[in-house]
GROMACS .gro file of C-alpha atoms in nm:
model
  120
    1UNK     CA    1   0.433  -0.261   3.376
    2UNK     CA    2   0.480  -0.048   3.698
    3UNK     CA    3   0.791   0.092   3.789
    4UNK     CA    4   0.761  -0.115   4.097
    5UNK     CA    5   0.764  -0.409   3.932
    6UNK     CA    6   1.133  -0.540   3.902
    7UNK     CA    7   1.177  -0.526   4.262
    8UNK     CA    8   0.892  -0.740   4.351
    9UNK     CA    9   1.101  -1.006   4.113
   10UNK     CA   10   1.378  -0.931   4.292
   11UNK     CA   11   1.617  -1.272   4.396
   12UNK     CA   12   1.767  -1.066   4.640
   13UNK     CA   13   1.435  -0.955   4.896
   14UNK     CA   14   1.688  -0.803   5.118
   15UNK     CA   15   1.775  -0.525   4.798
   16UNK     CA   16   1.416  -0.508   4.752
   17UNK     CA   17   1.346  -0.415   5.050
   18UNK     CA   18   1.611  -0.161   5.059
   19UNK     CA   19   1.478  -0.006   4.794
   20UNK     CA   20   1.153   0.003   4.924
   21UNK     CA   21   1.279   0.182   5.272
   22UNK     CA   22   1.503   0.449   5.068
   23UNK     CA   23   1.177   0.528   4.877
   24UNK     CA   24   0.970   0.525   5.156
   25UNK     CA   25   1.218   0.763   5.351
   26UNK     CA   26   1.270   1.021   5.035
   27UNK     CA   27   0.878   1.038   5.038
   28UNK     CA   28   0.861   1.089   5.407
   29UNK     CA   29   1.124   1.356   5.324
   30UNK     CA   30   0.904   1.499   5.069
   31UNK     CA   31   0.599   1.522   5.286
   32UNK     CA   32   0.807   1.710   5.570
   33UNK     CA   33   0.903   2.025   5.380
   34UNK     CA   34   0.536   2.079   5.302
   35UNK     CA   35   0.406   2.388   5.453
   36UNK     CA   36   0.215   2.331   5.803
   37UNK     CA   37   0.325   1.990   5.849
   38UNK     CA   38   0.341   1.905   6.211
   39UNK     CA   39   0.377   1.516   6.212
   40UNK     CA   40   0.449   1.231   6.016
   41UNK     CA   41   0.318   0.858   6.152
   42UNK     CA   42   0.330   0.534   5.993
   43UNK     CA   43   0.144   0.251   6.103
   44UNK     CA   44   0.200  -0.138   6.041
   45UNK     CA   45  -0.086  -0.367   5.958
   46UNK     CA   46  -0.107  -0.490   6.392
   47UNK     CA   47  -0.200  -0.100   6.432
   48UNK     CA   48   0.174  -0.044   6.552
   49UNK     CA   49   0.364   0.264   6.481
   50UNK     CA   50   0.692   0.233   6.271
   51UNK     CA   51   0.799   0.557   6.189
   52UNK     CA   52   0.765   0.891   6.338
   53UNK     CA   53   0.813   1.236   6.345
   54UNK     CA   54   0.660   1.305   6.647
   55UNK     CA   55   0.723   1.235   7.052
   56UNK     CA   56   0.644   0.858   7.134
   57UNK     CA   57   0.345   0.979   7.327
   58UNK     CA   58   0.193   1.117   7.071
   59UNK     CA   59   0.288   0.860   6.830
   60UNK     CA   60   0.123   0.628   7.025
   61UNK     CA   61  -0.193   0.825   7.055
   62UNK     CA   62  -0.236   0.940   6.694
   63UNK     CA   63  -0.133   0.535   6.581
   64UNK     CA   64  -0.410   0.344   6.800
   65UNK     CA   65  -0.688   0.641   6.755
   66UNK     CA   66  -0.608   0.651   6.369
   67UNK     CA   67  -0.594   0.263   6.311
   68UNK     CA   68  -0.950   0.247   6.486
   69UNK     CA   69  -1.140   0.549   6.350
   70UNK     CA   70  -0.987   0.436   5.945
   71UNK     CA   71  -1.121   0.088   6.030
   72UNK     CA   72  -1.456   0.164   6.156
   73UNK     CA   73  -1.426   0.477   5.794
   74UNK     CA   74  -1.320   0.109   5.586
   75UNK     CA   75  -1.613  -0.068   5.770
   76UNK     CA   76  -1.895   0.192   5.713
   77UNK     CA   77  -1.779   0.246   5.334
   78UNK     CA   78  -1.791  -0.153   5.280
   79UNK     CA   79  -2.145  -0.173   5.456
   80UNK     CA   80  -2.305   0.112   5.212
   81UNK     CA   81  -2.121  -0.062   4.909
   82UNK     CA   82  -1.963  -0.433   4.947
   83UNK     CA   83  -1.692  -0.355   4.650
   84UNK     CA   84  -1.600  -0.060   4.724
   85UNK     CA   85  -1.273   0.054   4.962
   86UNK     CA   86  -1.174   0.341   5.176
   87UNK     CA   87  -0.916   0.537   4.988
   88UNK     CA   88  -0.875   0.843   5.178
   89UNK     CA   89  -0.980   0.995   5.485
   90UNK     CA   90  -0.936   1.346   5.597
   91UNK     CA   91  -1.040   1.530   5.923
   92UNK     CA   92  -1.066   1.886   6.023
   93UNK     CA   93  -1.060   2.031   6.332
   94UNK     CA   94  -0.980   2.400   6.428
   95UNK     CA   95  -0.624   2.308   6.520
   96UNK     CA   96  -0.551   2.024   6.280
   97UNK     CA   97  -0.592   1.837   5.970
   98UNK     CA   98  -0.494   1.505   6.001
   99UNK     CA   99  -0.503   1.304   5.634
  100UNK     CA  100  -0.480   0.929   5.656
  101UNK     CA  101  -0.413   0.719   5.349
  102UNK     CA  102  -0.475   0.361   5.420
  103UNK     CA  103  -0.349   0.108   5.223
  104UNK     CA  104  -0.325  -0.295   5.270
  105UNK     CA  105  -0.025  -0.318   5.454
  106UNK     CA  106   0.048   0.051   5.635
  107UNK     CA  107  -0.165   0.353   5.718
  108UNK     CA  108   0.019   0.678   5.662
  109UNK     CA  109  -0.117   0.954   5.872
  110UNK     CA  110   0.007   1.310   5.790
  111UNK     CA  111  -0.122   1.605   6.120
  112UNK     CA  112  -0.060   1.954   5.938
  113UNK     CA  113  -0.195   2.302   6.077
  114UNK     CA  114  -0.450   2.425   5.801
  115UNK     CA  115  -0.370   2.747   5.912
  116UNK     CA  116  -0.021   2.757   5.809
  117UNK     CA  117  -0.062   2.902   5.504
  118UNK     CA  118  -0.237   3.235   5.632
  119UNK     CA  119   0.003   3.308   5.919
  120UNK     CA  120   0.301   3.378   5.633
   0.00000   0.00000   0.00000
């Protein structure tokens, strides 16, 4: 049994759902204090942002750009193989890395600056 599991079988949804946010925040915490990390965004299931560490323009930008470009990722990886999934996506550029981890509910999209680590 997961460690999840007790709150799903919750009779109170409101404390599960408590529980869920405070976890969901302390990992959002987490992922902050990692070296290079420039921006946090978390995306609903109707492609809307709901949390964010960055301005609203550019949560806006990174949440509809993201949501398309891991759905067309989900779409191609389905076409080559019907049972399989998109876990993970991760792009490069020379200014950013932006990892996306899409899941059925939420997309969490973290920007970092893969250069981070050499400027120290």
């Amino acid at each position: 049994s997961s460690g999840l599991s007790w709150r799903r079988k919750s009779s109170c949804p409101s404390t599960a759902l408590a529980a869920d946010m405070s976890e969901v925040e302390e990992t959002l915490n987490r992922i902050k204090t990692h070296k290079g990390v420039a921006g946090i965004v978390i995306v609903n299931s109707e492609n809307q942002p709901i949390r964010s560490t960055l301005d609203s323009r550019q949560t806006q930008l990174f949440a509809t750009l993201i949501s398309q470009l891991t759905a067309k990722a989900r779409s191609v990886v389905r076409d080559l193989d019907p049972i399989n999934d998109l876990d993970f996506l991760r792009i490069r550029s020379k200014k950013h890395e932006i990892m996306v981890a899409p899941d059925r509910d939420y997309i969490l999209i973290v920007i970092q600056d893969p250069n981070a680590d050499q400027s120290a």
